[in-house]
Short mmCIF file of C-alpha atoms and ligand atoms in Angstrom, two decimals:
data_model
loop_
_atom_site.label_atom_id
_atom_site.label_comp_id
_atom_site.label_asym_id
_atom_site.label_seq_id
_atom_site.Cartn_x
_atom_site.Cartn_y
_atom_site.Cartn_z
CA UNK A 547 119.14 113.68 95.36
CA UNK A 548 117.06 111.21 93.40
CA UNK A 549 116.39 110.67 89.73
CA UNK A 550 112.92 111.01 88.20
CA UNK A 551 110.92 107.80 87.88
CA UNK A 552 109.11 106.70 84.75
CA UNK A 553 105.78 107.37 86.45
CA UNK A 554 106.84 110.90 87.40
CA UNK A 555 108.07 111.66 83.89
CA UNK A 556 104.86 110.28 82.42
CA UNK A 557 102.69 112.31 84.81
CA UNK A 558 104.47 115.62 84.23
CA UNK A 559 104.19 115.17 80.46
CA UNK A 560 100.51 114.36 80.76
CA UNK A 561 99.83 117.36 83.02
CA UNK A 562 102.03 119.57 80.83
CA UNK A 563 104.16 120.58 83.79
CA UNK A 564 107.26 119.43 81.89
CA UNK A 565 106.92 118.74 78.18
CA UNK A 566 107.98 115.59 76.37
CA UNK A 567 110.47 117.82 74.50
CA UNK A 568 112.03 118.99 77.75
CA UNK A 569 112.39 115.43 78.98
CA UNK A 570 113.87 114.42 75.65
CA UNK A 571 116.33 117.31 75.85
CA UNK A 572 117.29 116.13 79.33
CA UNK A 573 117.75 112.56 78.06
CA UNK A 574 119.92 113.62 75.12
CA UNK A 575 122.04 115.83 77.40
CA UNK A 576 122.60 112.90 79.70
CA UNK A 577 123.58 110.72 76.76
CA UNK A 578 126.13 113.36 75.68
CA UNK A 579 127.58 113.62 79.17
CA UNK A 580 127.52 109.99 80.28
CA UNK A 581 127.92 107.91 77.15
CA UNK A 582 131.66 108.63 76.74
CA UNK A 583 132.14 107.07 80.20
CA UNK A 584 129.55 104.27 80.13
CA UNK A 585 129.57 103.17 76.50
CA UNK A 586 126.10 101.72 77.04
CA UNK A 587 124.50 102.52 73.69
CA UNK A 588 124.95 100.91 70.30
CA UNK A 589 122.94 103.55 68.44
CA UNK A 590 120.45 106.34 69.01
CA UNK A 591 118.68 108.95 66.95
CA UNK A 592 118.18 112.21 68.82
CA UNK A 593 116.45 114.01 65.94
CA UNK A 594 113.91 111.27 65.46
CA UNK A 595 113.27 111.10 69.21
CA UNK A 596 112.88 114.87 69.50
CA UNK A 597 110.43 114.94 66.60
CA UNK A 598 108.32 112.28 68.30
CA UNK A 599 108.46 114.26 71.54
CA UNK A 600 107.18 117.29 69.67
CA UNK A 601 104.27 115.24 68.31
CA UNK A 602 103.45 113.92 71.79
CA UNK A 603 103.37 117.45 73.21
CA UNK A 604 101.16 118.57 70.36
CA UNK A 605 98.70 115.76 70.89
CA UNK A 606 98.49 116.41 74.61
CA UNK A 607 98.10 120.17 74.09
CA UNK A 608 95.26 119.49 71.64
CA UNK A 609 93.53 117.30 74.21
CA UNK A 610 93.77 114.20 72.00
CA UNK A 611 93.80 110.77 73.65
CA UNK A 612 97.30 109.48 74.32
CA UNK A 613 98.69 106.17 75.56
CA UNK A 614 99.86 105.37 79.11
CA UNK A 615 103.52 106.08 78.23
CA UNK A 616 102.98 109.15 76.04
CA UNK A 617 106.20 111.04 75.40
CA UNK A 618 108.33 108.94 77.78
CA UNK A 619 111.91 108.27 76.58
CA UNK A 620 112.99 104.62 76.69
CA UNK A 621 115.91 102.52 75.48
CA UNK A 622 115.81 98.91 74.28
CA UNK A 623 118.39 96.17 73.92
CA UNK A 624 119.92 95.91 70.48
CA UNK A 625 118.64 92.36 69.90
CA UNK A 626 115.08 93.67 69.54
CA UNK A 627 114.18 94.34 65.92
CA UNK A 628 113.23 97.88 64.97
CA UNK A 629 112.14 99.05 61.55
CA UNK A 630 114.20 102.19 62.24
CA UNK A 631 117.97 102.23 62.69
CA UNK A 632 120.01 99.04 62.93
CA UNK A 633 119.67 95.86 64.96
CA UNK A 634 123.22 94.58 65.46
CA UNK A 635 123.00 92.15 68.41
CA UNK A 636 126.47 93.58 69.13
CA UNK A 637 127.84 91.25 66.44
CA UNK A 638 130.01 91.98 63.43
CA UNK A 639 127.82 89.59 61.47
CA UNK A 640 124.83 91.97 61.84
CA UNK A 641 126.82 95.23 61.85
CA UNK A 642 124.73 96.68 59.02
CA UNK A 643 121.49 94.78 59.55
CA UNK A 644 118.30 96.81 59.17
CA UNK A 645 115.29 94.81 60.33
CA UNK A 646 112.28 94.97 58.02
CA UNK A 647 109.81 95.09 60.93
CA UNK A 648 109.31 96.04 64.57
CA UNK A 649 109.35 93.49 67.38
CA UNK A 650 105.98 92.99 69.07
CA UNK A 651 107.19 94.83 72.19
CA UNK A 652 108.34 97.75 70.04
CA UNK A 653 104.91 97.99 68.45
CA UNK A 654 103.33 97.84 71.88
CA UNK A 655 105.58 100.58 73.29
CA UNK A 656 104.80 102.78 70.29
CA UNK A 657 101.11 102.17 70.75
CA UNK A 658 101.48 103.22 74.39
CA UNK A 659 103.09 106.46 73.20
CA UNK A 660 106.63 105.76 74.44
CA UNK A 661 109.60 107.08 72.48
CA UNK A 662 112.42 104.65 71.76
CA UNK A 663 115.50 106.84 71.76
CA UNK A 664 118.01 104.13 70.88
CA UNK A 665 119.43 100.66 71.33
CA UNK A 666 121.60 99.44 74.16
CA UNK A 667 124.80 97.40 74.25
CA UNK A 668 124.82 93.68 75.05
CA UNK A 669 126.98 90.61 74.91
CA UNK A 670 127.01 89.40 71.31
CA UNK A 671 123.65 87.66 70.65
CA UNK A 672 122.98 87.94 74.41
CA UNK A 673 125.66 85.34 75.19
CA UNK A 674 127.49 86.41 78.29
CA UNK A 675 127.23 87.78 81.79
CA UNK A 676 129.28 90.97 81.59
CA UNK A 677 128.61 92.82 78.28
CA UNK A 678 132.30 92.30 77.50
CA UNK A 679 131.45 89.99 74.59
CA UNK A 680 130.20 92.92 72.51
CA UNK A 681 131.71 93.68 69.11
CA UNK A 682 131.27 97.34 70.11
CA UNK A 683 133.41 96.96 73.24
CA UNK A 684 132.34 96.66 76.87
CA UNK A 685 129.84 98.79 78.81
CA UNK A 686 130.92 100.11 82.21
CA UNK A 687 129.14 99.97 85.53
CA UNK A 688 127.90 103.44 86.60
CA UNK A 689 128.77 102.64 90.25
CA UNK A 690 132.41 102.00 89.35
CA UNK A 691 133.68 102.38 85.80
CA UNK A 692 136.33 99.68 86.28
CA UNK A 693 133.59 97.10 86.81
CA UNK A 694 131.20 95.40 84.40
CA UNK A 695 127.49 96.24 84.43
CA UNK A 696 126.60 92.55 84.21
CA UNK A 697 125.14 90.97 81.15
CA UNK A 698 123.97 90.33 78.70
CA UNK A 699 121.59 93.34 78.98
CA UNK A 700 124.36 95.50 80.48
CA UNK A 701 123.55 98.62 78.45
CA UNK A 702 119.87 98.56 79.43
CA UNK A 703 120.75 98.24 83.13
CA UNK A 704 123.57 100.83 83.12
CA UNK A 705 121.52 103.52 81.38
CA UNK A 706 118.68 103.17 83.89
CA UNK A 707 121.10 103.18 86.85
CA UNK A 708 122.79 106.34 85.56
CA UNK A 709 119.46 108.06 84.96
CA UNK A 710 119.90 108.35 81.19
CA UNK A 711 116.37 106.94 80.98
CA UNK A 712 113.94 105.80 83.66
CA UNK A 713 113.08 102.54 81.90
CA UNK A 714 114.43 100.11 79.33
CA UNK A 715 113.91 96.62 77.94
CA UNK A 716 116.27 93.69 77.96
CA UNK A 717 116.06 89.97 77.33
CA UNK A 718 116.75 87.15 79.78
CA UNK A 719 117.73 83.66 78.63
CA UNK A 720 119.62 82.65 81.77
CA UNK A 721 119.69 85.79 83.90
CA UNK A 722 120.47 88.60 81.48
CA UNK A 723 117.92 90.96 83.03
CA UNK A 724 118.15 90.00 86.70
CA UNK A 725 121.94 89.80 86.97
CA UNK A 726 122.71 93.19 85.36
CA UNK A 727 119.87 94.72 87.40
CA UNK A 728 121.61 93.35 90.48
CA UNK A 729 125.07 94.62 89.39
CA UNK A 730 123.75 98.11 88.59
CA UNK A 731 121.36 98.56 91.53
CA UNK A 732 118.11 98.72 89.55
CA UNK A 733 114.99 96.56 89.27
CA UNK A 734 114.84 93.99 86.47
CA UNK A 735 112.06 91.49 85.75
CA UNK A 736 112.11 88.31 83.70
CA UNK A 737 108.46 87.49 83.08
CA UNK A 738 107.03 83.96 82.84
CA UNK A 739 107.96 82.19 79.61
CA UNK A 740 105.02 82.91 77.30
CA UNK A 741 103.89 86.11 79.04
CA UNK A 742 105.55 88.48 76.54
CA UNK A 743 105.75 87.82 72.81
CA UNK A 744 109.24 87.06 71.51
CA UNK A 745 108.26 88.11 67.99
CA UNK A 746 111.14 90.26 66.75
CA UNK A 747 113.54 89.28 69.52
CA UNK A 748 116.61 87.81 67.83
CA UNK A 749 116.55 84.21 69.04
CA UNK A 750 119.31 82.83 71.27
CA UNK A 751 117.78 79.94 73.26
CA UNK A 752 114.18 79.94 72.06
CA UNK A 753 112.77 77.82 74.89
CA UNK A 754 114.41 80.09 77.50
CA UNK A 755 114.32 83.65 76.07
CA UNK A 756 111.96 86.23 77.54
CA UNK A 757 111.82 90.01 77.13
CA UNK A 758 111.42 92.11 80.26
CA UNK A 759 111.73 95.60 81.76
CA UNK A 760 114.30 97.51 83.80
CA UNK A 761 113.44 100.52 85.95
CA UNK A 762 114.49 101.97 89.29
CA UNK A 763 111.43 100.86 91.20
CA UNK A 764 108.87 98.08 91.11
CA UNK A 765 106.00 100.41 90.17
CA UNK A 766 107.78 101.46 86.98
CA UNK A 767 108.58 97.83 86.16
CA UNK A 768 104.88 96.98 86.60
CA UNK A 769 103.95 99.89 84.32
CA UNK A 770 106.30 98.65 81.60
CA UNK A 771 105.22 95.02 81.98
CA UNK A 772 101.57 96.06 81.64
CA UNK A 773 102.47 97.64 78.31
CA UNK A 774 104.31 94.67 76.80
CA UNK A 775 102.52 91.59 78.21
CA UNK A 776 99.76 89.71 76.45
CA UNK A 777 98.94 87.39 73.62
CA UNK A 778 100.45 87.75 70.17
CA UNK A 779 99.64 85.12 67.53
CA UNK A 780 103.04 85.67 65.88
CA UNK A 781 104.80 83.88 68.76
CA UNK A 782 103.29 80.42 69.10
CA UNK A 783 104.65 80.09 72.64
CA UNK A 784 102.99 83.32 73.77
CA UNK A 785 100.11 82.32 75.98
CA UNK A 786 96.51 83.42 75.52
CA UNK A 787 95.68 84.34 79.05
CA UNK A 788 94.32 87.54 80.56
CA UNK A 789 96.90 90.07 81.75
CA UNK A 790 96.29 91.05 85.39
CA UNK A 791 96.30 94.72 86.35
CA UNK A 792 99.86 94.80 87.67
CA UNK A 793 99.68 98.41 88.86
CA UNK A 794 96.46 97.91 90.80
CA UNK A 795 97.95 94.76 92.34
CA UNK A 796 100.72 96.87 93.92
CA UNK A 797 98.21 98.82 95.96
CA UNK A 798 96.18 95.87 97.24
CA UNK A 799 96.74 94.86 100.87
CA UNK A 800 99.07 91.90 101.32
CA UNK A 801 97.70 89.10 103.40
CA UNK A 802 99.84 86.24 104.68
CA UNK A 803 103.10 86.34 102.77
CA UNK A 804 104.97 83.04 102.60
CA UNK A 805 108.58 83.69 101.71
CA UNK A 806 110.44 80.59 100.59
CA UNK A 807 114.14 80.30 101.35
CA UNK A 808 116.15 77.51 99.73
CA UNK A 809 119.50 76.36 101.15
CA UNK A 810 120.62 75.77 97.60
CA UNK A 811 120.75 79.56 97.12
CA UNK A 812 123.25 79.99 99.94
CA UNK A 813 125.91 77.47 98.99
CA UNK A 814 129.58 77.47 98.15
CA UNK A 815 130.83 80.45 96.15
CA UNK A 816 128.39 82.94 97.67
CA UNK A 817 130.21 86.14 98.62
CA UNK A 818 129.78 86.78 102.38
CA UNK A 819 128.73 90.39 101.81
CA UNK A 820 126.06 89.32 99.34
CA UNK A 821 124.88 86.69 101.80
CA UNK A 822 124.64 89.29 104.59
CA UNK A 823 122.60 91.67 102.39
CA UNK A 824 120.18 88.88 101.41
CA UNK A 825 119.77 87.73 105.01
CA UNK A 826 119.03 91.33 106.04
CA UNK A 827 116.39 91.50 103.28
CA UNK A 828 114.78 88.31 104.58
CA UNK A 829 114.67 89.98 108.01
CA UNK A 830 112.79 92.89 106.46
CA UNK A 831 110.12 90.45 105.32
CA UNK A 832 110.12 88.74 108.69
CA UNK A 833 109.57 92.12 110.38
CA UNK A 834 106.73 92.77 107.94
CA UNK A 835 104.93 89.72 109.31
CA UNK A 836 105.84 87.26 106.56
CA UNK A 837 106.21 83.59 107.33
CA UNK A 838 109.68 82.41 106.26
CA UNK A 839 109.40 78.84 104.97
CA UNK A 840 112.30 76.56 104.07
CA UNK A 841 111.94 75.06 100.58
CA UNK A 842 114.14 72.63 98.66
CA UNK A 843 115.38 72.71 95.12
CA UNK A 844 117.46 69.52 95.11
CA UNK A 845 118.19 69.54 91.37
CA UNK A 846 119.56 73.06 91.33
CA UNK A 847 123.07 71.69 91.49
CA UNK A 848 122.64 70.52 87.90
CA UNK A 849 121.16 73.80 86.66
CA UNK A 850 124.33 75.34 85.18
CA UNK A 851 125.30 72.14 83.34
CA UNK A 852 121.74 71.64 82.12
CA UNK A 853 121.37 75.28 81.03
CA UNK A 854 124.66 75.42 79.14
CA UNK A 855 123.72 72.29 77.18
CA UNK A 856 120.21 73.42 76.26
CA UNK A 857 121.10 77.07 75.62
CA UNK A 858 124.09 76.21 73.42
CA UNK A 859 122.13 73.51 71.55
CA UNK A 860 119.36 75.97 70.73
CA UNK A 861 121.89 78.69 69.90
CA UNK A 862 123.76 76.48 67.46
CA UNK A 863 120.51 75.85 65.63
CA UNK A 864 119.26 79.46 65.78
CA UNK A 865 122.55 80.89 64.58
CA UNK A 866 122.69 78.66 61.50
CA UNK A 867 120.75 81.36 59.66
CA UNK A 868 123.77 83.70 59.64
CA UNK A 869 125.40 82.16 56.62
CA UNK A 870 126.37 85.16 54.52
CA UNK A 871 123.35 84.57 52.28
CA UNK A 872 120.17 85.07 54.29
CA UNK A 873 121.51 87.70 56.64
CA UNK A 874 124.37 89.92 57.45
CA UNK A 875 128.06 89.90 56.72
CA UNK A 876 129.44 88.06 53.69
CA UNK A 877 133.15 87.52 53.21
CA UNK A 878 134.74 89.57 50.43
CA UNK A 879 136.52 87.02 48.24
CA UNK A 880 135.36 83.45 48.84
CA UNK A 881 137.12 80.65 46.94
CA UNK A 882 133.89 78.67 46.56
CA UNK A 883 130.51 78.47 48.25
CA UNK A 884 131.71 76.36 51.19
CA UNK A 885 134.43 78.89 51.81
CA UNK A 886 131.79 81.64 51.57
CA UNK A 887 129.84 80.09 54.49
CA UNK A 888 132.89 79.34 56.58
CA UNK A 889 134.71 82.62 56.07
CA UNK A 890 131.56 84.73 56.56
CA UNK A 891 130.89 83.05 59.90
CA UNK A 892 134.56 83.04 60.86
CA UNK A 893 134.79 86.80 60.27
CA UNK A 894 131.36 87.68 61.63
CA UNK A 895 131.09 85.85 64.95
CA UNK A 896 133.09 86.58 68.10
CA UNK A 897 134.89 83.94 70.18
CA UNK A 898 132.15 83.27 72.74
CA UNK A 899 129.51 82.80 70.05
CA UNK A 900 131.78 80.37 68.20
CA UNK A 901 132.45 78.46 71.41
CA UNK A 902 128.71 78.06 71.97
CA UNK A 903 127.97 77.03 68.41
CA UNK A 904 130.62 74.30 68.75
CA UNK A 905 129.35 73.14 72.15
CA UNK A 906 125.75 73.11 70.98
CA UNK A 907 126.50 71.33 67.72
CA UNK A 908 128.41 68.70 69.67
CA UNK A 909 125.58 68.22 72.19
CA UNK A 910 123.11 67.74 69.34
CA UNK A 911 125.24 65.45 67.18
CA UNK A 912 124.02 61.90 66.68
CA UNK A 913 125.75 59.65 69.17
CA UNK A 914 125.95 62.41 71.79
CA UNK A 915 122.35 63.62 71.58
CA UNK A 916 121.01 61.08 74.09
CA UNK A 917 123.91 61.47 76.48
CA UNK A 918 123.85 65.27 76.58
CA UNK A 919 120.88 67.06 75.07
CA UNK A 920 118.18 64.54 75.93
CA UNK A 921 119.60 64.06 79.41
CA UNK A 922 119.58 67.84 79.93
CA UNK A 923 115.92 67.99 78.90
CA UNK A 924 115.08 65.37 81.53
CA UNK A 925 116.98 67.28 84.21
CA UNK A 926 115.11 70.40 83.13
CA UNK A 927 111.82 68.66 83.96
CA UNK A 928 113.15 67.71 87.39
CA UNK A 929 114.14 71.33 88.06
CA UNK A 930 110.70 72.50 86.99
CA UNK A 931 109.09 69.93 89.30
CA UNK A 932 111.23 71.19 92.20
CA UNK A 933 109.81 74.68 91.69
CA UNK A 934 106.24 73.43 91.41
CA UNK A 935 106.62 71.64 94.70
CA UNK A 936 108.26 74.62 96.39
CA UNK A 937 105.50 76.97 95.26
CA UNK A 938 102.94 74.79 97.05
CA UNK A 939 104.57 76.04 100.27
CA UNK A 940 105.69 79.54 99.34
CA UNK A 941 104.37 82.53 97.35
CA UNK A 942 107.86 83.46 96.29
CA UNK A 943 111.37 82.11 96.70
CA UNK A 944 113.98 84.70 97.65
CA UNK A 945 117.75 84.57 97.35
CA UNK A 946 120.62 86.37 95.68
CA UNK A 947 120.47 87.19 91.97
CA UNK A 948 124.22 86.72 91.67
CA UNK A 949 126.77 85.07 93.97
CA UNK A 950 129.06 88.11 93.70
CA UNK A 951 128.78 91.87 93.19
CA UNK A 952 129.93 93.28 89.83
CA UNK A 953 133.31 91.88 88.80
CA UNK A 954 136.12 93.98 87.30
CA UNK A 955 136.34 94.42 83.56
CA UNK A 956 138.66 91.68 82.29
CA UNK A 957 138.49 89.66 85.51
CA UNK A 958 136.82 86.55 84.08
CA UNK A 959 136.88 87.13 80.36
CA UNK A 960 139.53 84.45 79.78
CA UNK A 961 137.82 81.92 82.01
CA UNK A 962 134.45 81.03 80.44
CA UNK A 963 133.61 78.49 83.14
CA UNK A 964 134.06 81.07 85.92
CA UNK A 965 131.87 83.42 83.89
CA UNK A 966 129.17 80.72 83.46
CA UNK A 967 129.19 80.03 87.19
CA UNK A 968 128.03 83.58 87.88
CA UNK A 969 124.66 82.50 86.43
CA UNK A 970 124.15 79.87 89.10
CA UNK A 971 121.20 81.62 90.77
CA UNK A 972 119.41 82.81 87.66
CA UNK A 973 119.36 80.00 85.07
CA UNK A 974 116.89 77.74 86.90
CA UNK A 975 114.05 80.26 86.54
CA UNK A 976 114.52 80.11 82.77
CA UNK A 977 114.72 76.32 82.76
CA UNK A 978 111.48 76.18 84.77
CA UNK A 979 109.88 79.08 82.89
CA UNK A 980 108.96 80.92 86.09
CA UNK A 981 109.17 84.70 86.55
CA UNK A 982 111.96 86.33 88.55
CA UNK A 983 112.80 89.86 89.58
CA UNK A 984 115.91 91.44 91.09
CA UNK A 985 115.55 94.44 93.40
CA UNK A 986 118.38 96.47 94.99
CA UNK A 987 119.00 95.33 98.58
CA UNK A 988 122.33 96.81 99.67
CA UNK A 989 125.94 97.42 98.78
CA UNK A 990 129.25 95.63 99.18
CA UNK A 991 131.96 97.34 101.22
CA UNK A 992 133.45 98.43 97.88
CA UNK A 993 130.23 100.33 97.13
CA UNK A 994 128.84 97.93 94.53
CA UNK A 995 125.10 97.11 94.52
CA UNK A 996 123.64 93.76 95.61
CA UNK A 997 120.37 92.42 94.20
CA UNK A 998 117.68 90.39 95.93
CA UNK A 999 116.05 87.89 93.59
CA UNK A 1000 112.41 86.89 94.04
CA UNK A 1001 110.93 84.10 91.91
CA UNK A 1002 107.23 83.22 91.70
CA UNK A 1003 104.94 80.61 90.15
CA UNK A 1004 104.09 80.75 86.43
CA UNK A 1005 102.03 83.83 85.51
CA UNK A 1006 102.03 85.14 89.11
CA UNK A 1007 103.84 88.38 88.24
CA UNK A 1008 101.12 90.35 90.04
CA UNK A 1009 101.86 88.74 93.38
CA UNK A 1010 105.62 88.61 92.72
CA UNK A 1011 105.71 92.36 92.04
CA UNK A 1012 103.42 93.05 94.98
CA UNK A 1013 105.82 91.28 97.34
CA UNK A 1014 108.85 93.00 95.77
CA UNK A 1015 107.05 96.33 96.16
CA UNK A 1016 106.47 95.60 99.84
CA UNK A 1017 110.25 95.41 100.26
CA UNK A 1018 110.68 98.78 98.57
CA UNK A 1019 108.06 100.34 100.83
CA UNK A 1020 110.22 99.34 103.78
CA UNK A 1021 113.70 100.12 102.42
CA UNK A 1022 115.35 102.85 100.39
CA UNK A 1023 118.11 101.01 98.52
CA UNK A 1024 116.33 101.64 95.24
CA UNK A 1025 116.58 105.42 95.74
CA UNK A 1026 120.41 105.39 95.83
CA UNK A 1027 122.00 106.99 92.82
CA UNK A 1028 125.55 106.43 91.55
CA UNK A 1029 127.68 109.60 91.97
CA UNK A 1030 128.34 109.71 88.22
CA UNK A 1031 124.62 110.31 87.62
CA UNK A 1032 124.65 113.41 89.81
CA UNK A 1033 128.00 114.89 88.77
CA UNK A 1034 126.94 115.50 85.22
CA UNK A 1035 124.02 117.72 86.11
CA UNK A 1036 126.07 119.59 88.71
CA UNK A 1037 123.63 118.41 91.39
N1 LIG B 1223 124.86 84.52 81.04
C1 LIG B 1223 123.94 83.60 80.42
C2 LIG B 1223 124.51 83.15 79.11
O1 LIG B 1223 125.53 83.59 78.77
C3 LIG B 1223 122.61 84.22 80.25
C4 LIG B 1223 122.52 85.13 79.10
C5 LIG B 1223 121.14 85.64 78.87
O2 LIG B 1223 120.28 85.54 79.74
N2 LIG B 1223 120.92 86.12 77.66
O3 LIG B 1223 123.94 82.37 78.42
#
């Protein structure tokens, strides 16, 4: 038994075989059945979504032109601003925040005809690797409810894995799309920095953040990317550069694949079962005629330290705006205005966010700036240079997305350093700005998914997705469905 893909849903709506209303009914039923177990949503509006589905059906029946995602139900991470409903970032400080505008990607999805059913759970302000740092409580992994779905875009990954929707959006600052995709057995893409506008994405680490899609196969991810990528003058870091036809690229013949493999991705701390699954995936490429080339990323050993300095420094600056005046929660009875700032932030932010604000403020303080922040920026350049060099030899670099399969809920929550170390294989792509995708490539003996990460040169998403697609043509890991997703429909 499989779940419908985004492309299938889109096609049946377009051909009027199954209406947008029927698909929306199916989606809302799945939310009712699965949400009590998964806790993957922050908010949704079934009436609004059903009304939009009705309009989509009407338009199609009348033969009016519709967009490439007409009537398709989607979910988005709750750090993307929407002019409807709330945008909470899973923080008490934004519990009642209603954004005055739509994020660029939300506008684009609307223009394409997609229906945003609701907003998914995340680690507060996208800070975390397990979705346990949410003020709304943790999301659970559909493959095993005692395990985390990964983070920070855990809700977006879990809902796709459980077949609540066939596609969703997340954000990735240091792995928050690829790692949850890996933990939940779905495909997740972090595009090149500058490929997708960040306008309306609540900022965490502005020089690292990118928005990207989740789906169950590479074709659906390409379809979503095609509908969110491109220039937007409202994000000055969004690059003016033509958007390739990602879907057409998937069907072009692949000549001479060079698959880069870096020792640095197979070091200490890598779970042996994850290693075995990744090595088997490399064999699939070898059997497909690819040349496997060794590449070196000598500065990767500094990536976690470098990332957690830069990300926290940027976060401490970005989060200064939540002061009880400009946005969000304000304390009830402040003694004076200083107390108003302090108490509002004290009450509004969770522990991990406070830890990062303190770390970042420290790294940026005069006297420590040169030793920490500036040094980290220099290391970042070295990491970027490593990738540039490696991509002279290889089309893509493959390795694990995470050193371990999904951890248990509570397992690392009191050990921030152990939690940070789970990001070891993902943060360097953000530091270098290169795109990365995680595709399902096997299971641990405990039945938890393993993700294969592929990273490519800047703006080479077309080739990256083409090579990831080649893997899916030769394997069927991406068609596996967690039992929970089948139980509910009695299938
Ligand atoms: N786990 C990383 C962090 O906590 C990455 C989060 C993300 O990509 N948003 O910063």
